[in-house]
Every structure is written in structure tokens, then in C-alpha cells.
PDB file of N, CA, C and O in Angstrom:
ATOM      1  N   ASN V   1      26.814 115.307 163.439  1.00  0.00           N
ATOM      2  CA  ASN V   1      26.828 113.961 163.489  1.00  0.00           C
ATOM      3  C   ASN V   1      27.243 113.298 162.411  1.00  0.00           C
ATOM      4  O   ASN V   1      26.486 113.516 161.392  1.00  0.00           O
ATOM      5  N   ILE V   2      28.087 112.453 162.281  1.00  0.00           N
ATOM      6  CA  ILE V   2      28.647 111.682 160.988  1.00  0.00           C
ATOM      7  C   ILE V   2      27.555 110.729 160.430  1.00  0.00           C
ATOM      8  O   ILE V   2      27.495 110.842 159.169  1.00  0.00           O
ATOM      9  N   ALA V   3      26.808 110.068 161.076  1.00  0.00           N
ATOM     10  CA  ALA V   3      25.635 109.275 160.536  1.00  0.00           C
ATOM     11  C   ALA V   3      24.840 110.284 159.699  1.00  0.00           C
ATOM     12  O   ALA V   3      24.324 110.004 158.515  1.00  0.00           O
ATOM     13  N   GLN V   4      24.236 111.480 160.135  1.00  0.00           N
ATOM     14  CA  GLN V   4      23.266 112.333 159.589  1.00  0.00           C
ATOM     15  C   GLN V   4      24.098 113.042 158.287  1.00  0.00           C
ATOM     16  O   GLN V   4      23.485 113.220 157.379  1.00  0.00           O
ATOM     17  N   ARG V   5      25.468 112.879 158.450  1.00  0.00           N
ATOM     18  CA  ARG V   5      25.975 113.533 157.283  1.00  0.00           C
ATOM     19  C   ARG V   5      26.358 112.790 156.218  1.00  0.00           C
ATOM     20  O   ARG V   5      26.128 113.180 155.065  1.00  0.00           O
ATOM     21  N   PHE V   6      26.533 111.493 156.418  1.00  0.00           N
ATOM     22  CA  PHE V   6      26.605 110.608 155.286  1.00  0.00           C
ATOM     23  C   PHE V   6      25.423 109.596 155.016  1.00  0.00           C
ATOM     24  O   PHE V   6      25.564 108.918 153.812  1.00  0.00           O
ATOM     25  N   PHE V   7      24.477 109.378 155.854  1.00  0.00           N
ATOM     26  CA  PHE V   7      23.370 108.419 155.571  1.00  0.00           C
ATOM     27  C   PHE V   7      22.248 109.306 155.397  1.00  0.00           C
ATOM     28  O   PHE V   7      22.147 110.422 155.590  1.00  0.00           O
ATOM     29  N   GLY V   8      21.381 108.713 154.386  1.00  0.00           N
ATOM     30  CA  GLY V   8      19.961 109.376 154.016  1.00  0.00           C
ATOM     31  C   GLY V   8      19.200 109.586 155.271  1.00  0.00           C
ATOM     32  O   GLY V   8      19.419 108.634 156.369  1.00  0.00           O
ATOM     33  N   ASP V   9      18.090 110.203 155.513  1.00  0.00           N
ATOM     34  CA  ASP V   9      17.169 110.595 156.296  1.00  0.00           C
ATOM     35  C   ASP V   9      16.538 108.972 156.835  1.00  0.00           C
ATOM     36  O   ASP V   9      16.698 108.795 158.013  1.00  0.00           O
ATOM     37  N   LYS V  10      16.142 108.373 155.947  1.00  0.00           N
ATOM     38  CA  LYS V  10      15.476 106.981 156.561  1.00  0.00           C
ATOM     39  C   LYS V  10      16.565 106.165 157.034  1.00  0.00           C
ATOM     40  O   LYS V  10      16.293 105.401 157.947  1.00  0.00           O
ATOM     41  N   GLU V  11      17.750 106.055 156.521  1.00  0.00           N
ATOM     42  CA  GLU V  11      18.782 105.222 157.179  1.00  0.00           C
ATOM     43  C   GLU V  11      19.173 105.724 158.354  1.00  0.00           C
ATOM     44  O   GLU V  11      19.250 105.003 159.561  1.00  0.00           O
ATOM     45  N   TRP V  12      19.242 107.234 158.854  1.00  0.00           N
ATOM     46  CA  TRP V  12      19.504 107.612 159.943  1.00  0.00           C
ATOM     47  C   TRP V  12      18.574 107.375 160.858  1.00  0.00           C
ATOM     48  O   TRP V  12      18.558 106.813 162.022  1.00  0.00           O
ATOM     49  N   GLN V  13      17.196 107.288 160.455  1.00  0.00           N
ATOM     50  CA  GLN V  13      15.979 107.012 161.541  1.00  0.00           C
ATOM     51  C   GLN V  13      16.163 105.506 162.088  1.00  0.00           C
ATOM     52  O   GLN V  13      15.645 105.287 163.075  1.00  0.00           O
ATOM     53  N   ILE V  14      16.587 104.648 161.051  1.00  0.00           N
ATOM     54  CA  ILE V  14      16.641 103.310 161.437  1.00  0.00           C
ATOM     55  C   ILE V  14      17.599 103.081 162.404  1.00  0.00           C
ATOM     56  O   ILE V  14      17.571 102.478 163.651  1.00  0.00           O
ATOM     57  N   ILE V  15      19.025 103.831 162.013  1.00  0.00           N
ATOM     58  CA  ILE V  15      19.972 103.584 162.977  1.00  0.00           C
ATOM     59  C   ILE V  15      19.692 104.430 164.413  1.00  0.00           C
ATOM     60  O   ILE V  15      20.038 103.721 165.649  1.00  0.00           O
ATOM     61  N   LYS V  16      19.175 105.480 164.557  1.00  0.00           N
ATOM     62  CA  LYS V  16      18.762 106.105 165.678  1.00  0.00           C
ATOM     63  C   LYS V  16      17.868 105.363 166.386  1.00  0.00           C
ATOM     64  O   LYS V  16      18.021 105.417 167.599  1.00  0.00           O
ATOM     65  N   LYS V  17      16.961 104.672 165.899  1.00  0.00           N
ATOM     66  CA  LYS V  17      16.075 103.974 166.555  1.00  0.00           C
ATOM     67  C   LYS V  17      16.469 102.459 167.198  1.00  0.00           C
ATOM     68  O   LYS V  17      15.787 101.650 167.803  1.00  0.00           O
ATOM     69  N   SER V  18      17.681 102.064 166.495  1.00  0.00           N
ATOM     70  CA  SER V  18      18.145 100.728 166.854  1.00  0.00           C
ATOM     71  C   SER V  18      18.377 100.408 168.244  1.00  0.00           C
ATOM     72  O   SER V  18      18.857 101.315 168.949  1.00  0.00           O
ATOM     73  N   ALA V  19      18.027  99.220 168.789  1.00  0.00           N
ATOM     74  CA  ALA V  19      18.543  98.863 170.031  1.00  0.00           C
ATOM     75  C   ALA V  19      20.005  98.879 170.203  1.00  0.00           C
ATOM     76  O   ALA V  19      20.625  98.846 171.343  1.00  0.00           O
ATOM     77  N   ASN V  20      20.616  98.551 169.081  1.00  0.00           N
ATOM     78  CA  ASN V  20      22.127  98.742 169.222  1.00  0.00           C
ATOM     79  C   ASN V  20      22.790  99.539 168.075  1.00  0.00           C
ATOM     80  O   ASN V  20      23.236  99.125 167.060  1.00  0.00           O
ATOM     81  N   PHE V  21      22.798 100.874 168.466  1.00  0.00           N
ATOM     82  CA  PHE V  21      23.228 102.163 167.482  1.00  0.00           C
ATOM     83  C   PHE V  21      24.510 101.672 166.854  1.00  0.00           C
ATOM     84  O   PHE V  21      24.736 101.903 165.767  1.00  0.00           O
ATOM     85  N   GLU V  22      25.574 101.397 167.748  1.00  0.00           N
ATOM     86  CA  GLU V  22      26.954 101.118 167.311  1.00  0.00           C
ATOM     87  C   GLU V  22      26.799 100.105 166.075  1.00  0.00           C
ATOM     88  O   GLU V  22      27.444 100.255 165.130  1.00  0.00           O
ATOM     89  N   ASN V  23      26.435  99.057 166.535  1.00  0.00           N
ATOM     90  CA  ASN V  23      26.477  97.929 165.739  1.00  0.00           C
ATOM     91  C   ASN V  23      25.531  98.328 164.224  1.00  0.00           C
ATOM     92  O   ASN V  23      26.151  98.069 163.180  1.00  0.00           O
ATOM     93  N   SER V  24      24.583  98.782 164.239  1.00  0.00           N
ATOM     94  CA  SER V  24      23.817  99.191 163.254  1.00  0.00           C
ATOM     95  C   SER V  24      24.432 100.387 162.353  1.00  0.00           C
ATOM     96  O   SER V  24      24.759 100.237 161.153  1.00  0.00           O
ATOM     97  N   PHE V  25      25.195 101.386 163.039  1.00  0.00           N
ATOM     98  CA  PHE V  25      26.025 102.420 162.403  1.00  0.00           C
ATOM     99  C   PHE V  25      27.323 101.604 161.602  1.00  0.00           C
ATOM    100  O   PHE V  25      27.359 101.928 160.397  1.00  0.00           O
ATOM    101  N   TYR V  26      27.701 100.804 162.153  1.00  0.00           N
ATOM    102  CA  TYR V  26      28.962 100.186 161.597  1.00  0.00           C
ATOM    103  C   TYR V  26      28.620  99.024 160.500  1.00  0.00           C
ATOM    104  O   TYR V  26      29.351  99.198 159.220  1.00  0.00           O
ATOM    105  N   GLN V  27      27.556  98.575 160.621  1.00  0.00           N
ATOM    106  CA  GLN V  27      26.953  97.507 159.493  1.00  0.00           C
ATOM    107  C   GLN V  27      26.697  98.599 158.233  1.00  0.00           C
ATOM    108  O   GLN V  27      27.322  98.093 157.164  1.00  0.00           O
ATOM    109  N   LEU V  28      26.009  99.541 158.517  1.00  0.00           N
ATOM    110  CA  LEU V  28      25.624 100.465 157.418  1.00  0.00           C
ATOM    111  C   LEU V  28      26.593 101.078 156.885  1.00  0.00           C
ATOM    112  O   LEU V  28      26.792 101.059 155.472  1.00  0.00           O
ATOM    113  N   TRP V  29      27.651 101.559 157.459  1.00  0.00           N
ATOM    114  CA  TRP V  29      28.792 101.996 157.205  1.00  0.00           C
ATOM    115  C   TRP V  29      29.651 101.468 156.125  1.00  0.00           C
ATOM    116  O   TRP V  29      30.073 101.628 155.067  1.00  0.00           O
ATOM    117  N   CYS V  30      29.839 100.021 156.653  1.00  0.00           N
ATOM    118  CA  CYS V  30      30.563  99.101 155.754  1.00  0.00           C
ATOM    119  C   CYS V  30      29.863  98.688 154.466  1.00  0.00           C
ATOM    120  O   CYS V  30      30.551  98.773 153.539  1.00  0.00           O
ATOM    121  N   LEU V  31      28.540  98.582 154.650  1.00  0.00           N
ATOM    122  CA  LEU V  31      27.913  98.467 153.396  1.00  0.00           C
ATOM    123  C   LEU V  31      28.013  99.512 152.309  1.00  0.00           C
ATOM    124  O   LEU V  31      28.395  99.235 151.054  1.00  0.00           O
ATOM    125  N   LYS V  32      27.954 100.705 152.881  1.00  0.00           N
ATOM    126  CA  LYS V  32      28.140 101.920 152.016  1.00  0.00           C
ATOM    127  C   LYS V  32      29.446 102.064 151.305  1.00  0.00           C
ATOM    128  O   LYS V  32      29.752 102.535 150.257  1.00  0.00           O
ATOM    129  N   GLU V  33      30.494 101.917 152.370  1.00  0.00           N
ATOM    130  CA  GLU V  33      31.959 101.918 151.842  1.00  0.00           C
ATOM    131  C   GLU V  33      32.149 100.865 150.834  1.00  0.00           C
ATOM    132  O   GLU V  33      32.821 101.310 149.898  1.00  0.00           O
ATOM    133  N   ALA V  34      31.725  99.643 150.989  1.00  0.00           N
ATOM    134  CA  ALA V  34      31.977  98.620 149.989  1.00  0.00           C
ATOM    135  C   ALA V  34      31.084  99.021 148.707  1.00  0.00           C
ATOM    136  O   ALA V  34      31.794  98.986 147.640  1.00  0.00           O
ATOM    137  N   TYR V  35      29.909  99.704 148.691  1.00  0.00           N
ATOM    138  CA  TYR V  35      29.352 100.170 147.618  1.00  0.00           C
ATOM    139  C   TYR V  35      30.224 101.129 146.780  1.00  0.00           C
ATOM    140  O   TYR V  35      30.239 101.068 145.732  1.00  0.00           O
ATOM    141  N   GLY V  36      30.753 102.268 147.636  1.00  0.00           N
ATOM    142  CA  GLY V  36      31.444 103.234 147.072  1.00  0.00           C
ATOM    143  C   GLY V  36      32.726 102.587 146.350  1.00  0.00           C
ATOM    144  O   GLY V  36      33.192 103.097 145.218  1.00  0.00           O
ATOM    145  N   LYS V  37      33.245 101.641 147.041  1.00  0.00           N
ATOM    146  CA  LYS V  37      34.627 100.909 146.420  1.00  0.00           C
ATOM    147  C   LYS V  37      34.173 100.184 145.113  1.00  0.00           C
ATOM    148  O   LYS V  37      35.077 100.376 144.089  1.00  0.00           O
ATOM    149  N   MET V  38      33.098  99.649 144.995  1.00  0.00           N
ATOM    150  CA  MET V  38      32.913  99.141 144.109  1.00  0.00           C
ATOM    151  C   MET V  38      32.687 100.011 142.871  1.00  0.00           C
ATOM    152  O   MET V  38      32.750  99.812 141.537  1.00  0.00           O
ATOM    153  N   LEU V  39      31.920 101.262 143.064  1.00  0.00           N
ATOM    154  CA  LEU V  39      31.792 102.186 142.183  1.00  0.00           C
ATOM    155  C   LEU V  39      32.988 102.987 141.789  1.00  0.00           C
ATOM    156  O   LEU V  39      33.287 103.644 140.733  1.00  0.00           O
ATOM    157  N   GLY V  40      33.991 103.004 142.585  1.00  0.00           N
ATOM    158  CA  GLY V  40      35.185 103.591 142.480  1.00  0.00           C
ATOM    159  C   GLY V  40      35.367 105.116 143.028  1.00  0.00           C
ATOM    160  O   GLY V  40      36.121 105.854 142.632  1.00  0.00           O
ATOM    161  N   ASN V  41      34.233 105.328 143.850  1.00  0.00           N
ATOM    162  CA  ASN V  41      34.371 106.814 144.176  1.00  0.00           C
ATOM    163  C   ASN V  41      33.988 107.156 145.756  1.00  0.00           C
ATOM    164  O   ASN V  41      33.831 108.001 146.410  1.00  0.00           O
ATOM    165  N   GLY V  42      34.194 105.800 146.469  1.00  0.00           N
ATOM    166  CA  GLY V  42      34.395 106.068 148.073  1.00  0.00           C
ATOM    167  C   GLY V  42      33.144 106.609 148.744  1.00  0.00           C
ATOM    168  O   GLY V  42      32.086 106.399 148.386  1.00  0.00           O
ATOM    169  N   ILE V  43      33.469 107.276 149.718  1.00  0.00           N
ATOM    170  CA  ILE V  43      32.219 107.935 150.452  1.00  0.00           C
ATOM    171  C   ILE V  43      31.483 108.958 149.706  1.00  0.00           C
ATOM    172  O   ILE V  43      30.489 109.443 150.161  1.00  0.00           O
ATOM    173  N   GLN V  44      31.989 109.604 148.635  1.00  0.00           N
ATOM    174  CA  GLN V  44      31.340 110.517 147.987  1.00  0.00           C
ATOM    175  C   GLN V  44      29.933 109.795 147.395  1.00  0.00           C
ATOM    176  O   GLN V  44      29.028 110.433 147.195  1.00  0.00           O
ATOM    177  N   SER V  45      29.718 108.639 147.184  1.00  0.00           N
ATOM    178  CA  SER V  45      28.640 107.887 146.759  1.00  0.00           C
ATOM    179  C   SER V  45      27.659 107.652 148.132  1.00  0.00           C
ATOM    180  O   SER V  45      26.551 106.946 147.697  1.00  0.00           O
ATOM    181  N   PHE V  46      27.872 107.899 149.320  1.00  0.00           N
ATOM    182  CA  PHE V  46      27.137 107.494 150.237  1.00  0.00           C
ATOM    183  C   PHE V  46      25.726 107.651 150.271  1.00  0.00           C
ATOM    184  O   PHE V  46      25.016 106.938 150.735  1.00  0.00           O
ATOM    185  N   LYS V  47      25.488 108.861 149.957  1.00  0.00           N
ATOM    186  CA  LYS V  47      24.020 109.390 149.742  1.00  0.00           C
ATOM    187  C   LYS V  47      23.371 109.065 148.357  1.00  0.00           C
ATOM    188  O   LYS V  47      22.081 109.227 148.275  1.00  0.00           O
ATOM    189  N   THR V  48      24.139 108.397 147.613  1.00  0.00           N
ATOM    190  CA  THR V  48      23.416 108.065 146.356  1.00  0.00           C
ATOM    191  C   THR V  48      22.638 106.700 146.147  1.00  0.00           C
ATOM    192  O   THR V  48      22.252 106.375 145.292  1.00  0.00           O
ATOM    193  N   HIS V  49      23.174 105.886 147.205  1.00  0.00           N
ATOM    194  CA  HIS V  49      22.594 104.542 147.387  1.00  0.00           C
ATOM    195  C   HIS V  49      22.128 104.175 148.759  1.00  0.00           C
ATOM    196  O   HIS V  49      22.788 104.830 149.682  1.00  0.00           O
ATOM    197  N   SER V  50      20.908 103.752 148.668  1.00  0.00           N
ATOM    198  CA  SER V  50      20.179 103.536 150.263  1.00  0.00           C
ATOM    199  C   SER V  50      20.040 102.122 150.364  1.00  0.00           C
ATOM    200  O   SER V  50      19.877 101.276 149.614  1.00  0.00           O
ATOM    201  N   PHE V  51      20.116 101.994 151.667  1.00  0.00           N
ATOM    202  CA  PHE V  51      19.690 100.377 152.193  1.00  0.00           C
ATOM    203  C   PHE V  51      18.563 100.582 153.104  1.00  0.00           C
ATOM    204  O   PHE V  51      18.406 101.731 153.732  1.00  0.00           O
ATOM    205  N   LYS V  52      17.763  99.694 153.284  1.00  0.00           N
ATOM    206  CA  LYS V  52      16.659  99.591 153.989  1.00  0.00           C
ATOM    207  C   LYS V  52      16.983  98.486 155.179  1.00  0.00           C
ATOM    208  O   LYS V  52      17.482  97.578 154.679  1.00  0.00           O
ATOM    209  N   PHE V  53      16.208  98.382 156.370  1.00  0.00           N
ATOM    210  CA  PHE V  53      16.253  97.582 157.187  1.00  0.00           C
ATOM    211  C   PHE V  53      14.820  96.809 157.305  1.00  0.00           C
ATOM    212  O   PHE V  53      13.948  97.453 157.646  1.00  0.00           O
ATOM    213  N   LYS V  54      14.981  95.385 157.075  1.00  0.00           N
ATOM    214  CA  LYS V  54      13.749  94.595 157.092  1.00  0.00           C
ATOM    215  C   LYS V  54      13.907  93.381 157.621  1.00  0.00           C
ATOM    216  O   LYS V  54      14.836  92.705 157.174  1.00  0.00           O
ATOM    217  N   ASN V  55      12.882  92.808 158.455  1.00  0.00           N
ATOM    218  CA  ASN V  55      13.107  91.492 159.245  1.00  0.00           C
ATOM    219  C   ASN V  55      14.472  91.325 159.742  1.00  0.00           C
ATOM    220  O   ASN V  55      15.170  90.280 159.507  1.00  0.00           O
ATOM    221  N   ASN V  56      15.124  92.330 160.487  1.00  0.00           N
ATOM    222  CA  ASN V  56      16.235  92.357 161.107  1.00  0.00           C
ATOM    223  C   ASN V  56      17.437  92.186 160.252  1.00  0.00           C
ATOM    224  O   ASN V  56      18.479  91.595 160.744  1.00  0.00           O
ATOM    225  N   LYS V  57      17.405  92.680 158.813  1.00  0.00           N
ATOM    226  CA  LYS V  57      18.593  92.805 158.125  1.00  0.00           C
ATOM    227  C   LYS V  57      18.571  93.782 157.147  1.00  0.00           C
ATOM    228  O   LYS V  57      17.439  94.389 156.905  1.00  0.00           O
ATOM    229  N   TRP V  58      19.712  94.109 156.676  1.00  0.00           N
ATOM    230  CA  TRP V  58      19.699  95.340 155.813  1.00  0.00           C
ATOM    231  C   TRP V  58      19.639  94.577 154.303  1.00  0.00           C
ATOM    232  O   TRP V  58      19.830  93.648 154.030  1.00  0.00           O
ATOM    233  N   LEU V  59      18.828  95.542 153.644  1.00  0.00           N
ATOM    234  CA  LEU V  59      18.525  95.150 152.301  1.00  0.00           C
ATOM    235  C   LEU V  59      18.853  96.321 151.385  1.00  0.00           C
ATOM    236  O   LEU V  59      18.758  97.459 151.587  1.00  0.00           O
ATOM    237  N   ALA V  60      19.293  96.084 150.054  1.00  0.00           N
ATOM    238  CA  ALA V  60      19.689  97.140 149.175  1.00  0.00           C
ATOM    239  C   ALA V  60      18.313  97.612 148.519  1.00  0.00           C
ATOM    240  O   ALA V  60      17.447  96.849 148.059  1.00  0.00           O
ATOM    241  N   GLU V  61      18.262  98.880 148.392  1.00  0.00           N
ATOM    242  CA  GLU V  61      17.243  99.597 147.594  1.00  0.00           C
ATOM    243  C   GLU V  61      17.306  99.341 146.208  1.00  0.00           C
ATOM    244  O   GLU V  61      16.413  99.026 145.433  1.00  0.00           O
ATOM    245  N   ASN V  62      18.603  99.203 145.559  1.00  0.00           N
ATOM    246  CA  ASN V  62      18.884  98.947 144.245  1.00  0.00           C
ATOM    247  C   ASN V  62      18.899  97.401 143.975  1.00  0.00           C
ATOM    248  O   ASN V  62      19.733  96.754 144.622  1.00  0.00           O
ATOM    249  N   LYS V  63      18.026  97.051 143.314  1.00  0.00           N
ATOM    250  CA  LYS V  63      17.937  95.502 142.896  1.00  0.00           C
ATOM    251  C   LYS V  63      19.053  94.940 142.037  1.00  0.00           C
ATOM    252  O   LYS V  63      19.167  93.808 141.977  1.00  0.00           O
ATOM    253  N   ASN V  64      19.800  95.847 141.657  1.00  0.00           N
ATOM    254  CA  ASN V  64      20.990  95.501 140.666  1.00  0.00           C
ATOM    255  C   ASN V  64      22.356  95.093 141.277  1.00  0.00           C
ATOM    256  O   ASN V  64      23.207  94.767 140.838  1.00  0.00           O
ATOM    257  N   ILE V  65      22.222  95.163 142.632  1.00  0.00           N
ATOM    258  CA  ILE V  65      23.355  94.888 143.409  1.00  0.00           C
ATOM    259  C   ILE V  65      22.930  93.695 144.359  1.00  0.00           C
ATOM    260  O   ILE V  65      21.764  93.580 144.781  1.00  0.00           O
ATOM    261  N   ARG V  66      23.899  93.066 144.870  1.00  0.00           N
ATOM    262  CA  ARG V  66      23.768  92.023 146.047  1.00  0.00           C
ATOM    263  C   ARG V  66      24.969  92.183 146.970  1.00  0.00           C
ATOM    264  O   ARG V  66      25.935  92.780 146.524  1.00  0.00           O
ATOM    265  N   PHE V  67      24.958  91.711 148.138  1.00  0.00           N
ATOM    266  CA  PHE V  67      25.845  91.960 149.136  1.00  0.00           C
ATOM    267  C   PHE V  67      25.899  90.903 150.074  1.00  0.00           C
ATOM    268  O   PHE V  67      25.014  90.311 150.209  1.00  0.00           O
ATOM    269  N   PHE V  68      27.173  90.763 150.877  1.00  0.00           N
ATOM    270  CA  PHE V  68      27.222  89.903 151.747  1.00  0.00           C
ATOM    271  C   PHE V  68      27.770  90.781 152.934  1.00  0.00           C
ATOM    272  O   PHE V  68      28.775  91.674 152.712  1.00  0.00           O
ATOM    273  N   LEU V  69      27.435  90.728 154.214  1.00  0.00           N
ATOM    274  CA  LEU V  69      27.586  91.247 155.511  1.00  0.00           C
ATOM    275  C   LEU V  69      27.962  90.329 156.498  1.00  0.00           C
ATOM    276  O   LEU V  69      27.265  89.562 156.601  1.00  0.00           O
ATOM    277  N   SER V  70      29.148  90.454 157.049  1.00  0.00           N
ATOM    278  CA  SER V  70      29.489  89.635 158.136  1.00  0.00           C
ATOM    279  C   SER V  70      29.987  90.464 159.398  1.00  0.00           C
ATOM    280  O   SER V  70      30.837  91.570 159.221  1.00  0.00           O
ATOM    281  N   GLN V  71      29.909  89.946 160.482  1.00  0.00           N
ATOM    282  CA  GLN V  71      30.399  90.501 161.676  1.00  0.00           C
ATOM    283  C   GLN V  71      31.115  89.501 162.685  1.00  0.00           C
ATOM    284  O   GLN V  71      30.349  88.495 162.923  1.00  0.00           O
ATOM    285  N   LYS V  72      32.065  89.819 162.966  1.00  0.00           N
ATOM    286  CA  LYS V  72      32.758  88.795 164.032  1.00  0.00           C
ATOM    287  C   LYS V  72      33.667  89.343 165.118  1.00  0.00           C
ATOM    288  O   LYS V  72      34.558  90.155 164.588  1.00  0.00           O
ATOM    289  N   SER V  73      33.406  89.223 166.312  1.00  0.00           N
ATOM    290  CA  SER V  73      34.433  89.775 167.223  1.00  0.00           C
ATOM    291  C   SER V  73      34.476  91.252 167.112  1.00  0.00           C
ATOM    292  O   SER V  73      35.456  92.020 167.258  1.00  0.00           O
ATOM    293  N   GLY V  74      33.616  92.054 166.893  1.00  0.00           N
ATOM    294  CA  GLY V  74      33.572  93.491 166.867  1.00  0.00           C
ATOM    295  C   GLY V  74      34.053  93.959 165.539  1.00  0.00           C
ATOM    296  O   GLY V  74      34.224  95.208 165.294  1.00  0.00           O
ATOM    297  N   GLU V  75      34.431  93.100 164.482  1.00  0.00           N
ATOM    298  CA  GLU V  75      34.936  93.356 163.278  1.00  0.00           C
ATOM    299  C   GLU V  75      33.873  93.196 162.024  1.00  0.00           C
ATOM    300  O   GLU V  75      32.991  92.394 162.227  1.00  0.00           O
ATOM    301  N   TYR V  76      33.759  93.979 160.930  1.00  0.00           N
ATOM    302  CA  TYR V  76      32.811  94.053 160.247  1.00  0.00           C
ATOM    303  C   TYR V  76      33.292  93.852 158.821  1.00  0.00           C
ATOM    304  O   TYR V  76      34.491  94.410 158.367  1.00  0.00           O
ATOM    305  N   LEU V  77      32.642  93.002 157.839  1.00  0.00           N
ATOM    306  CA  LEU V  77      33.008  92.713 156.554  1.00  0.00           C
ATOM    307  C   LEU V  77      31.876  92.895 155.579  1.00  0.00           C
ATOM    308  O   LEU V  77      30.955  92.326 155.873  1.00  0.00           O
ATOM    309  N   ALA V  78      32.114  93.783 154.589  1.00  0.00           N
ATOM    310  CA  ALA V  78      30.995  93.759 153.462  1.00  0.00           C
ATOM    311  C   ALA V  78      31.470  93.717 152.161  1.00  0.00           C
ATOM    312  O   ALA V  78      32.446  94.375 151.901  1.00  0.00           O
ATOM    313  N   VAL V  79      30.871  93.106 151.378  1.00  0.00           N
ATOM    314  CA  VAL V  79      31.189  92.904 150.033  1.00  0.00           C
ATOM    315  C   VAL V  79      29.774  93.091 149.156  1.00  0.00           C
ATOM    316  O   VAL V  79      28.991  92.646 149.230  1.00  0.00           O
ATOM    317  N   VAL V  80      30.072  94.008 148.060  1.00  0.00           N
ATOM    318  CA  VAL V  80      28.952  94.327 147.223  1.00  0.00           C
ATOM    319  C   VAL V  80      29.269  94.249 145.769  1.00  0.00           C
ATOM    320  O   VAL V  80      30.434  94.398 145.406  1.00  0.00           O
ATOM    321  N   LEU V  81      28.292  93.514 145.199  1.00  0.00           N
ATOM    322  CA  LEU V  81      28.588  92.953 143.642  1.00  0.00           C
ATOM    323  C   LEU V  81      27.326  93.462 142.949  1.00  0.00           C
ATOM    324  O   LEU V  81      26.219  93.403 143.295  1.00  0.00           O
ATOM    325  N   LYS V  82      27.516  93.857 141.708  1.00  0.00           N
ATOM    326  CA  LYS V  82      26.816  94.012 140.666  1.00  0.00           C
ATOM    327  C   LYS V  82      26.073  92.611 140.084  1.00  0.00           C
ATOM    328  O   LYS V  82      26.833  91.689 140.052  1.00  0.00           O
ATOM    329  N   ASN V  83      24.889  92.766 140.054  1.00  0.00           N
ATOM    330  CA  ASN V  83      24.065  91.487 139.443  1.00  0.00           C
ATOM    331  C   ASN V  83      24.548  91.364 137.884  1.00  0.00           C
ATOM    332  O   ASN V  83      24.505  92.264 137.445  1.00  0.00           O
TER     333      ASN V  83
END
């Protein structure tokens, strides 16, 4: 399973329990991909940074970053910035 391979255990549990698995998966994938691009090492960084899900939205575990996540017509956009 690609989600188990690239996401942390807590993230995988959130996605697995989600009412909309596909939507949750793509949101988190885009966030992690944007974070990896910011660091310059792509998917190699997927397990080095975690996101949590609270009050129906993704939150960064690392307080030194902020992000923007958008979805429209089945397409996802994520931008991650260092504070």
C-alpha cells in the first residue's frame, strides 16, 4: 500500500478512517510533496515530516512551516513555506 509506505502510522490511520479515503490521501500526498520540494529532496522526505488532522483540516506538526491547500474539480494544489 503506497499510503503505508510513504506516510507515518498516525497519518495512515487518519486516512484509513476518513469518510473520503481518496480525498484525504491526495490532500496529504500534495502537502508532503510540496514540503519535499521546499526541502529539495522530494518524496525522500515524506516520513521526516508529519501532518495531523484536526477540526476537519490538515495541520503541520512543525510550527516552522505554513501551508496552503486547495482543491477544485478533483485537482489539488499545495504550497508549503518556511516561517
